[in-house]
CSV table of C-alpha atoms and ligand atoms in Angstrom, one decimal:
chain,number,residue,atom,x,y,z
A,1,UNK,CA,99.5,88.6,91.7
A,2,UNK,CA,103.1,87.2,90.5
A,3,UNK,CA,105.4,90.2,91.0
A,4,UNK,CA,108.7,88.7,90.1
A,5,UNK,CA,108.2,86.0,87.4
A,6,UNK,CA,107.2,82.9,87.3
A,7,UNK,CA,109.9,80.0,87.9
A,8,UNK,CA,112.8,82.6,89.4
A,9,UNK,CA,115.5,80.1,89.9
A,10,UNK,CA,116.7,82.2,92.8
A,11,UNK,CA,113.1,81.5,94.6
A,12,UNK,CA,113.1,77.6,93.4
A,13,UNK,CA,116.5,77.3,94.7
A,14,UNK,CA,116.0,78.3,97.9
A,15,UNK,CA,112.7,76.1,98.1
A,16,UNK,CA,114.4,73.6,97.0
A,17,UNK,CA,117.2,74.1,99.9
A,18,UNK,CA,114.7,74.4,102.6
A,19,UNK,CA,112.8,71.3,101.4
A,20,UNK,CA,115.8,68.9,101.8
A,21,UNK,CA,116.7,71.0,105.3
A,22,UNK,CA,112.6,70.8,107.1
A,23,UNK,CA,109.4,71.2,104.9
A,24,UNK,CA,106.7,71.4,107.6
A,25,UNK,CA,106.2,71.5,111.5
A,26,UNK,CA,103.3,73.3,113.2
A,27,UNK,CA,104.1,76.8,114.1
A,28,UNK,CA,102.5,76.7,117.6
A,29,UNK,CA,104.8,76.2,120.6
A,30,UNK,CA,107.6,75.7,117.8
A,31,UNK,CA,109.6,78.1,115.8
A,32,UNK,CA,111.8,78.1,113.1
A,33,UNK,CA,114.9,79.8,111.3
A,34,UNK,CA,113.2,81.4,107.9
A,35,UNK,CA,109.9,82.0,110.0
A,36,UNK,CA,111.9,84.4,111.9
A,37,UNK,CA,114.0,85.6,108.9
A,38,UNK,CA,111.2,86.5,107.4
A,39,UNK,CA,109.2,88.2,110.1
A,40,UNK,CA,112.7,90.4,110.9
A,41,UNK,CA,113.0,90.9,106.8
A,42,UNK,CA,109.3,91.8,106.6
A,43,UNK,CA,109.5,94.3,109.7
A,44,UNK,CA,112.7,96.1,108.1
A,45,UNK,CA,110.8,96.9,104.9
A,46,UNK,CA,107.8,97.6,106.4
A,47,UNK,CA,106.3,101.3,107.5
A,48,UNK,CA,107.1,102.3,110.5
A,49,UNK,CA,105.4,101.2,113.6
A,50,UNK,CA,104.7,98.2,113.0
A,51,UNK,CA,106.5,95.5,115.3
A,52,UNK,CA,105.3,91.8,115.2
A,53,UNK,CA,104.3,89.5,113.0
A,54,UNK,CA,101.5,87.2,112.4
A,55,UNK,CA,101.4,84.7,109.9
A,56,UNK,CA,99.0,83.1,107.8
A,57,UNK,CA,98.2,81.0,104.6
A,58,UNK,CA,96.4,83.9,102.2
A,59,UNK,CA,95.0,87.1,101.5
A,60,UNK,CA,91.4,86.2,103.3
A,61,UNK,CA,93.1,85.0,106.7
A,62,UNK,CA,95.5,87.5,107.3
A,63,UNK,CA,92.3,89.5,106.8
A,64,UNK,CA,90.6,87.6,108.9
A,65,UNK,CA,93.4,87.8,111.5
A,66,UNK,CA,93.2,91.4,111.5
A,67,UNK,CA,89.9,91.9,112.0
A,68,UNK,CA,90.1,89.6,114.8
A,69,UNK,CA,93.0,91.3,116.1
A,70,UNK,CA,91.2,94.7,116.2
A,71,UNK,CA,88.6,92.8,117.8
A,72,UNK,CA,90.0,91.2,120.5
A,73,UNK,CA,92.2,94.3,121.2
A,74,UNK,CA,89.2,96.1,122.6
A,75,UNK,CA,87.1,93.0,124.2
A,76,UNK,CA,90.8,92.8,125.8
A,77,UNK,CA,90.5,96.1,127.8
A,78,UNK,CA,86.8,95.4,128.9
A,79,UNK,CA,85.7,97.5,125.5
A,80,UNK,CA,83.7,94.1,124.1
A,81,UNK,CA,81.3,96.3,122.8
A,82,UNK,CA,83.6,97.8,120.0
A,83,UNK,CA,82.5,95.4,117.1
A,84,UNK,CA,82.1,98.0,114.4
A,85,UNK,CA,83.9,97.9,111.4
A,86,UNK,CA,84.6,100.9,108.6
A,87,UNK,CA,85.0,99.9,105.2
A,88,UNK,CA,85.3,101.5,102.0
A,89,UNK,CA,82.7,101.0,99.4
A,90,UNK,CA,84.3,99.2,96.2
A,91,UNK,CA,86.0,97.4,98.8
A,92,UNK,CA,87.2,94.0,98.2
A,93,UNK,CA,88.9,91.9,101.3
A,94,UNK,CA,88.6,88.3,100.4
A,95,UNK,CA,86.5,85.3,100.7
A,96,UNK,CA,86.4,84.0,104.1
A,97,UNK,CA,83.7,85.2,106.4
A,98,UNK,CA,85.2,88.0,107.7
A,99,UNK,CA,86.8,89.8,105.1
A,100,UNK,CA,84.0,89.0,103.2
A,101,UNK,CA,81.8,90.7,105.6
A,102,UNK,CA,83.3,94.2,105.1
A,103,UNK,CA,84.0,93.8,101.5
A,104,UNK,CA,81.4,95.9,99.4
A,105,UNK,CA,78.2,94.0,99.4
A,106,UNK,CA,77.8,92.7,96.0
A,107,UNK,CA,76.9,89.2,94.6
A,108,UNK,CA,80.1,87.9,96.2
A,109,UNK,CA,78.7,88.1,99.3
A,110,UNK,CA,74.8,88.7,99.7
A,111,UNK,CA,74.0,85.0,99.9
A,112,UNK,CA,76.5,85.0,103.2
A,113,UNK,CA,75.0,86.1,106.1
A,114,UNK,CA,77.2,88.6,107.9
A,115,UNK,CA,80.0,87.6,110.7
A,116,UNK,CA,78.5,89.4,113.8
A,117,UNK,CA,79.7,92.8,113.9
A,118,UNK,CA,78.2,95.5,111.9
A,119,UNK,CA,79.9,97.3,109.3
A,120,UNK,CA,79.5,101.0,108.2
A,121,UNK,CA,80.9,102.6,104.5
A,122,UNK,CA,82.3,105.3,103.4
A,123,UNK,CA,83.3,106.7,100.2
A,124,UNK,CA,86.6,106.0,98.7
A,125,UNK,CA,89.5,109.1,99.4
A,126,UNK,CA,89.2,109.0,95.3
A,127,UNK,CA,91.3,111.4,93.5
A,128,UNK,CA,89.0,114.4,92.0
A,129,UNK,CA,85.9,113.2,93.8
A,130,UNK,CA,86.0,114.3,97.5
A,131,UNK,CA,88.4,117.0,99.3
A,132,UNK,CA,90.4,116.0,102.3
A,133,UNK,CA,87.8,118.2,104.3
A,134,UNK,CA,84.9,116.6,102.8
A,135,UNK,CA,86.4,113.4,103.7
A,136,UNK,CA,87.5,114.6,107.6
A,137,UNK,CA,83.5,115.8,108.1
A,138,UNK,CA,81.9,112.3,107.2
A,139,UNK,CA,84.8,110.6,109.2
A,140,UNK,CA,84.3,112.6,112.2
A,141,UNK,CA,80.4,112.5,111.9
A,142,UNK,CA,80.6,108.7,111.8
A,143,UNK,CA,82.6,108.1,114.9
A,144,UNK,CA,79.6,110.7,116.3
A,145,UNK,CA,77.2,108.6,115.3
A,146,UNK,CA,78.9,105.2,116.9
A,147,UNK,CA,80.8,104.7,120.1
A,148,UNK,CA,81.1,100.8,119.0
A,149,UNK,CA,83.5,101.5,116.0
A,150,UNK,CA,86.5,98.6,116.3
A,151,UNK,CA,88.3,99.3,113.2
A,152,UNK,CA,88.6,100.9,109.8
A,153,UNK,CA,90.0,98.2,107.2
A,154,UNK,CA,90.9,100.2,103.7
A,155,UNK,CA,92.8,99.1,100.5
A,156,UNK,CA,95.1,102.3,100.6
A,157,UNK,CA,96.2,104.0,97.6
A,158,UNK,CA,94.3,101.2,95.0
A,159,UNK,CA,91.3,99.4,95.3
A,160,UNK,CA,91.6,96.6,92.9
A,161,UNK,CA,89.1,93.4,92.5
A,162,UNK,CA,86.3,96.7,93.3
A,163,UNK,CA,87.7,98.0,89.9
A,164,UNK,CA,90.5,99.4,90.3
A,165,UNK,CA,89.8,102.9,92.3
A,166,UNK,CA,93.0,104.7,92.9
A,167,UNK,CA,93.4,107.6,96.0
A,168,UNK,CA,94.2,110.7,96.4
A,169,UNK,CA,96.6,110.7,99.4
A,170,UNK,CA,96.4,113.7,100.7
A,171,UNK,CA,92.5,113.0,101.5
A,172,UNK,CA,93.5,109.2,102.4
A,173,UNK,CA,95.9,110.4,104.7
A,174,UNK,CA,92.8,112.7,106.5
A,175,UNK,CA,91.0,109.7,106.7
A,176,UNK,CA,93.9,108.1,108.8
A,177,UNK,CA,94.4,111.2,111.0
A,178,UNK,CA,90.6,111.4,111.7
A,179,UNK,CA,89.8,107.8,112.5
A,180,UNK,CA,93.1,108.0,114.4
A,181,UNK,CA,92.0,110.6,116.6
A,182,UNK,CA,89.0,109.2,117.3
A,183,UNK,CA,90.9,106.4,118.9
A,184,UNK,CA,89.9,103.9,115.7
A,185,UNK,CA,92.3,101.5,115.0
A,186,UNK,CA,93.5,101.3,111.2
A,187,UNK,CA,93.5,98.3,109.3
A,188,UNK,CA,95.8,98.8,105.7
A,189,UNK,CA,95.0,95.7,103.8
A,190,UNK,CA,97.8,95.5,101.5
A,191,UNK,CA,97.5,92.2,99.6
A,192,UNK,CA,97.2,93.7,96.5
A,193,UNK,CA,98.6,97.1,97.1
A,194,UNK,CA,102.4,95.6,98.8
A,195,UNK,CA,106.0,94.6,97.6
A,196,UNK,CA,106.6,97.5,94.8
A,197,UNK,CA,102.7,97.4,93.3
A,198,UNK,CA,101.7,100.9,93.3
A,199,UNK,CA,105.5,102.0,93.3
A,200,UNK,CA,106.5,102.3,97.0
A,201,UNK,CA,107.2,99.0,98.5
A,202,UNK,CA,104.0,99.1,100.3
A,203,UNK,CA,101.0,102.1,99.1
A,204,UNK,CA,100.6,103.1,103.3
A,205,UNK,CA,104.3,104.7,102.4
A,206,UNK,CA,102.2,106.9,100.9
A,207,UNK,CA,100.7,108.7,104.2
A,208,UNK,CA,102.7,109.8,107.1
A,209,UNK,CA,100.2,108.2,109.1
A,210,UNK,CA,100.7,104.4,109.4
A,211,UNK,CA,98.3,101.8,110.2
A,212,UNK,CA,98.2,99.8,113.3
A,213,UNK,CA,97.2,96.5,111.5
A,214,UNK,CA,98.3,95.5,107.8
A,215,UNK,CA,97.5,92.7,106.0
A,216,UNK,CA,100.1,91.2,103.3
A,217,UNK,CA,100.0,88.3,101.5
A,218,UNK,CA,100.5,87.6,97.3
A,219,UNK,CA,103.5,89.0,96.8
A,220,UNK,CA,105.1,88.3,100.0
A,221,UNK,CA,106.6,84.9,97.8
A,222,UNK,CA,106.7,86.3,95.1
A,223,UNK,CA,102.9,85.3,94.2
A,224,UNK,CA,104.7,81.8,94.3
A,225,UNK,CA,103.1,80.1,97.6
A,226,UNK,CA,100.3,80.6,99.8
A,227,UNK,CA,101.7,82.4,102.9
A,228,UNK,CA,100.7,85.7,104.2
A,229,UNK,CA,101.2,87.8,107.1
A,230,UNK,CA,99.4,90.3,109.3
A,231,UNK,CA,101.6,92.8,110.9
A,232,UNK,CA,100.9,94.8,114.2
A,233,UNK,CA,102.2,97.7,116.1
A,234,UNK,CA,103.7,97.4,119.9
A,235,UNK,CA,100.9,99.0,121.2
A,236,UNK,CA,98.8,95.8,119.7
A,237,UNK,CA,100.7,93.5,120.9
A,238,UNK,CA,101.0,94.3,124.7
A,239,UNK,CA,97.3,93.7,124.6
A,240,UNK,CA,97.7,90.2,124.1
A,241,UNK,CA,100.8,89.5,125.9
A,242,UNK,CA,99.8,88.8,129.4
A,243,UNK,CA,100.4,86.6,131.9
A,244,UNK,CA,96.7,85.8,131.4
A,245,UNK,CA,96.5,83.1,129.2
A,246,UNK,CA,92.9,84.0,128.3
A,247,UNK,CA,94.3,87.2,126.4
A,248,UNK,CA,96.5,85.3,123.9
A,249,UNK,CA,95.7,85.5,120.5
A,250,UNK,CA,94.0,82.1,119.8
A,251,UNK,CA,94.3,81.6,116.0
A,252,UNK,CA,96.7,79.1,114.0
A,253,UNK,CA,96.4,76.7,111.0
A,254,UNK,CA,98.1,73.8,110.6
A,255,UNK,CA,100.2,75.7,107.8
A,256,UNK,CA,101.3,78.6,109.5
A,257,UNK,CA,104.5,79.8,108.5
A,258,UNK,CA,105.8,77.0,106.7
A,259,UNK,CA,109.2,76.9,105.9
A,260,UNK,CA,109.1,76.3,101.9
A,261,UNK,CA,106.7,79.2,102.0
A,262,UNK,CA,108.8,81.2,104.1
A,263,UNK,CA,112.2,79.8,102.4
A,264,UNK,CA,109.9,81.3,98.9
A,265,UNK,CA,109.2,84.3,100.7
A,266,UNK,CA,112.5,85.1,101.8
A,267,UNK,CA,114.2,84.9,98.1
A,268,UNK,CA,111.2,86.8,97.3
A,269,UNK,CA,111.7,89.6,99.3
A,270,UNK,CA,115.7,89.7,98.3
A,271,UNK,CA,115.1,89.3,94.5
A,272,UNK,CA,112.5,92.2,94.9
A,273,UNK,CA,115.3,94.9,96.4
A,274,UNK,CA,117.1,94.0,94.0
A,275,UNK,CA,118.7,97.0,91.8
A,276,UNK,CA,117.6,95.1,89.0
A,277,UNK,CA,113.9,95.0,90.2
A,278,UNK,CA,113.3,98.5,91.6
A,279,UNK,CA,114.6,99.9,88.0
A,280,UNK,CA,111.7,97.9,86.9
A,281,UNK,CA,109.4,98.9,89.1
A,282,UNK,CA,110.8,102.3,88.1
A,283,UNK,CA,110.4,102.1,84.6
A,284,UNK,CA,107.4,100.5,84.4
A,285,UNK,CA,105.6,103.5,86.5
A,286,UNK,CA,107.0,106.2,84.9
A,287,UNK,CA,105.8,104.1,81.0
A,288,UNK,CA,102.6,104.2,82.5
A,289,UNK,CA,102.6,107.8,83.2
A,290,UNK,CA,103.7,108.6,79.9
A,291,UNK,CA,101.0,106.4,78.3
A,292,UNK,CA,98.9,108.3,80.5
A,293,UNK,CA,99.8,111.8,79.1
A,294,UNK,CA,100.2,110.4,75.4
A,295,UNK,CA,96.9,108.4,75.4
A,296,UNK,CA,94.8,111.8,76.1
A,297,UNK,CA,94.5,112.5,72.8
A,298,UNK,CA,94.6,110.0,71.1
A,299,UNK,CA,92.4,107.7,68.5
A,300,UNK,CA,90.0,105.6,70.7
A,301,UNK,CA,90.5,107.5,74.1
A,302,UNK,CA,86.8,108.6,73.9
A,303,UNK,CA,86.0,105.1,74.3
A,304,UNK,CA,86.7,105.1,78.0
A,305,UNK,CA,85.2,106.7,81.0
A,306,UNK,CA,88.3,107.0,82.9
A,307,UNK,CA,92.3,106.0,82.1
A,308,UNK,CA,94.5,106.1,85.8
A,309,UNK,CA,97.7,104.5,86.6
A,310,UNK,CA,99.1,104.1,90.2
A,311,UNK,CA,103.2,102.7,90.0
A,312,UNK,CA,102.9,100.0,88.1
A,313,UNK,CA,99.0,99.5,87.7
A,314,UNK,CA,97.3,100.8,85.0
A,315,UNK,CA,93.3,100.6,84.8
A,316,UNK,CA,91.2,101.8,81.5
A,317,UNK,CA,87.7,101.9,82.8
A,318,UNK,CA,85.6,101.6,79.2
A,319,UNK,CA,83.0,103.7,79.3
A,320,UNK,CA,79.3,101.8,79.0
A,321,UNK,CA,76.4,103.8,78.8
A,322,UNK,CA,73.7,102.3,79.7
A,323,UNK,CA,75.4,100.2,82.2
A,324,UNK,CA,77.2,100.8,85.4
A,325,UNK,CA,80.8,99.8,86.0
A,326,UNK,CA,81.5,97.1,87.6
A,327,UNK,CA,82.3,93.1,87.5
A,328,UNK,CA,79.3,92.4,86.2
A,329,UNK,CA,79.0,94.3,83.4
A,330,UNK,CA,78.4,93.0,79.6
A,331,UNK,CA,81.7,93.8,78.1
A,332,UNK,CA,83.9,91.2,80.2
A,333,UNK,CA,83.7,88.6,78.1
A,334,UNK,CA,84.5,90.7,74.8
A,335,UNK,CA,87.4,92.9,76.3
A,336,UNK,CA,88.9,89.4,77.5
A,337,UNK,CA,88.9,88.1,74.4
A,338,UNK,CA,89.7,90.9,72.2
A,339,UNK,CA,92.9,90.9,74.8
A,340,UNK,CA,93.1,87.4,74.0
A,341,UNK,CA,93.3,87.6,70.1
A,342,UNK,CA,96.1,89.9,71.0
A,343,UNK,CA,97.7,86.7,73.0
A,344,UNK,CA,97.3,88.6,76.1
A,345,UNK,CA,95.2,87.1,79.2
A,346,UNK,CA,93.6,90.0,80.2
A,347,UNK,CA,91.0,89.2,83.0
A,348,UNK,CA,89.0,92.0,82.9
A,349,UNK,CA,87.1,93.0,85.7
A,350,UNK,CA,83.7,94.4,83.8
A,351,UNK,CA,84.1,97.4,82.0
A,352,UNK,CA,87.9,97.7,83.8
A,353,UNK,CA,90.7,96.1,81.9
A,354,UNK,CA,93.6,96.6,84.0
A,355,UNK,CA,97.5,96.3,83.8
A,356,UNK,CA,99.3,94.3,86.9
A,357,UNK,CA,102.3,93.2,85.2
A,358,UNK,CA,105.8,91.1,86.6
A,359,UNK,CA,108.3,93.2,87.7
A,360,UNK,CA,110.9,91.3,85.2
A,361,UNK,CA,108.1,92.7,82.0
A,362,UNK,CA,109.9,93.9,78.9
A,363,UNK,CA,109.6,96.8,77.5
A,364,UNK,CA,107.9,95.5,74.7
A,365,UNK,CA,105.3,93.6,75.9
A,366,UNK,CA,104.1,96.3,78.3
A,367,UNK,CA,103.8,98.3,75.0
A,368,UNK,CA,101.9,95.3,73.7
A,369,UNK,CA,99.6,96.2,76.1
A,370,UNK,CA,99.4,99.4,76.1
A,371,UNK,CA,98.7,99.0,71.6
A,372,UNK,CA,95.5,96.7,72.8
A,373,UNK,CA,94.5,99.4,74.7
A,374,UNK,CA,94.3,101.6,72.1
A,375,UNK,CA,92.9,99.0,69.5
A,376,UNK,CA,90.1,97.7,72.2
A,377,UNK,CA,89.2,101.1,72.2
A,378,UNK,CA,89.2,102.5,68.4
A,379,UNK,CA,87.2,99.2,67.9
A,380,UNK,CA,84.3,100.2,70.4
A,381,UNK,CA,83.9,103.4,68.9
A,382,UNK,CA,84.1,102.3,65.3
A,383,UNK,CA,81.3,99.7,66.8
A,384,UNK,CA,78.9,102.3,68.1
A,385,UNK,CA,79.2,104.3,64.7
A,386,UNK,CA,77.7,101.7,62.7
B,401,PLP,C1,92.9,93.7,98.7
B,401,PLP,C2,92.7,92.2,98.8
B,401,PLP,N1,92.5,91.7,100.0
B,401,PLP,C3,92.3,90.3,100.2
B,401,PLP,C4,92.3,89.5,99.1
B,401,PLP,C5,92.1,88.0,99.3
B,401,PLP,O1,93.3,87.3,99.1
B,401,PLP,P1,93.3,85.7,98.8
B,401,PLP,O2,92.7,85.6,97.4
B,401,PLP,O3,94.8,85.4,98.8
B,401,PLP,O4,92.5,85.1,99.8
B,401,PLP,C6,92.5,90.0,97.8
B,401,PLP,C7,92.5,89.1,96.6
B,401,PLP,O5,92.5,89.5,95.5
B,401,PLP,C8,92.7,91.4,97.6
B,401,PLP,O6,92.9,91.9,96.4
């Protein structure tokens, strides 16, 4: 979640600034300077297409905003009916009724009833397991099946509380084309996936086709305040903007855009195109490709199921036999505190411990890391030869 470092004076500075300038006013009917340097900072950097910006407090509401974006975009043009949503399974999209709604169903969200629109999976564009054709069939067979399909919301390139699934492009990128042509709008929910994560500053640069909706939030400040963002092309927007007031987009909290968070997010974004940072983000990738090729054969590899790395996330799925994978499996408790002998807080998700590490990480302690790895997993094996 924190993608710079924690306590980056340049960040604390320019809170600090904007406290003793305005900390708060409600962002209806009002506007201010770093909300507005912000949204023209966050549309530069963005992929293309995308032309307004919505703001919000965290990951779950500018899912939440999203979804009811693509919503309201049909019921809009006299398409109410649209009210389907496509989601991936694994999927993970937050806690609040919405984005909990297409999330995965899992223990998270079963007691929940869902939100009022139905919601259809597919499988993951995973790397190695489907083709690009494979994945264009199922598409096209589901917008067959349904005429009611509102929007397909997707983690692109790495799905991460859902364990950490990374994608193939080139078949995520079918996906995009298909549900594109079928007039679907696309929903890229970037909270984890944005600001330098999985190497590009957001993982939907790594498709030519761009979403119509995406959803940032964490490391928009840095991973410092709560403020997020849902971003939307042109063709979104003229929906809403009518001289029918009915059409707006009704949806506000009292903390939209505040101005520390945006002041935060603002030094964020600066200290992140940095030279200094990208090298990072540079380095740390290609380390993780190299531990990658050099962990293949080494002591302890057989231990897991699956090793993959994505820019600057690295996942080591251990692998449990007579368990699935997944958050709930038995090994949580002693990967995290094998990690934590090691003076490393790991937070394992099941059977997945993964790597998410501050831009500003030495050298050293990714190898750290990376030494654990290989420990956790000679330990396992020497475990299971007793
Ligand atoms: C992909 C994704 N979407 C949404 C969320 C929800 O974000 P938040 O915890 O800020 O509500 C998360 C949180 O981990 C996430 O990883």
């Amino acid at each position: 979640m924190n993608t710079l470092g924690h306590c980056r004076s340049e960040i604390v500075d320019a809170v600090h600034a904007q406290f003793q300038q305005m900390d708060q006013v409600i962002f209806a009917g009002a506007t201010h300077r770093p909300g507005q340097l912000v949204a023209k900072e966050l549309l530069r950097i963005a992929p293309e297409g995308l032309h307004k910006v919505f703001f919000s407090d965290n990951g779950s509401t500018a899912v939440e905003v999203g979804l009811k974006m693509a919503l309201q975009f049909w019921f809009n043009q006299g398409c109410a009916h649209k009210k389907r949503f496509v989601a991936l399974r694994h999927s993970y999209h937050g806690d609040t009724f919405g984005a909990m709604s297409v999330s995965e169903p899992s223990p998270f969200n079963s007691p929940f009833p869902l939100a009022g629109f139905p919601v259809s999976y597919l499988d993951p564009p995973v790397a190695g397991r489907v083709t690009p054709e494979s994945v264009c069939e199922q598409v096209t067979a589901l917008c067959s099946q349904y005429d009611d399909i509102a929007g397909f919301i997707y983690e692109p390139m790495v799905q991460g509380a859902g364990g950490m699934h990374m994608q193939n492009p080139v078949a995520l990128e079918k996906m995009l084309e298909t549900f594109r042509s079928h007039g679907v709008l696309c929903i890229a929910d970037e909270v984890m996936t944005g600001f330098g994560r999985t190497g590009k500053m957001f993982a939907s640069m790594y498709t030519s086709v761009q979403p119509d909706i995406m959803c940032v939030a964490k490391g928009l400040s840095g991973g410092t305040f709560p403020i997020a963002a849902t971003l939307a092309s042109e063709k979104i927007y003229e929906v809403f903007h009518h001289e029918d007031r009915q059409k707006a987009f009704f949806h506000g909290h009292s903390f939209t855009g505040n101005p520390l968070g945006c002041a935060a997010a603002l030094a964020s974004m600066k200290l992140l195109q940095s030279s200094e940072t990208l090298a990072s983000i540079e380095m740390i990738s290609s380390m993780n490709q190299r531990f990658l090729e050099g962990f293949r054969d080494a002591p302890g590899r057989e231990a897991f199921k699956d090793v993959r790395a994505c820019g600057t996330i690295l996942a080591c799925e251990v692998d449990t036999v007579n368990q699935p994978s997944g958050y709930f499996n038995h090994l949580r408790d002693e990967i995290e505190s094998f990690f934590l002998d090691r003076l490393i807080f790991a937070r394992p998700l099941g059977n997945v411990v993964y790597l998410l590490p501050p831009y500003c990480s030495e050298q050293g302690q990714i190898y750290a890391f990376y030494d654990s790895v290989v420990a956790l997993g000679e330990s396992l094996l020497r475990k299971k030869s007793v």
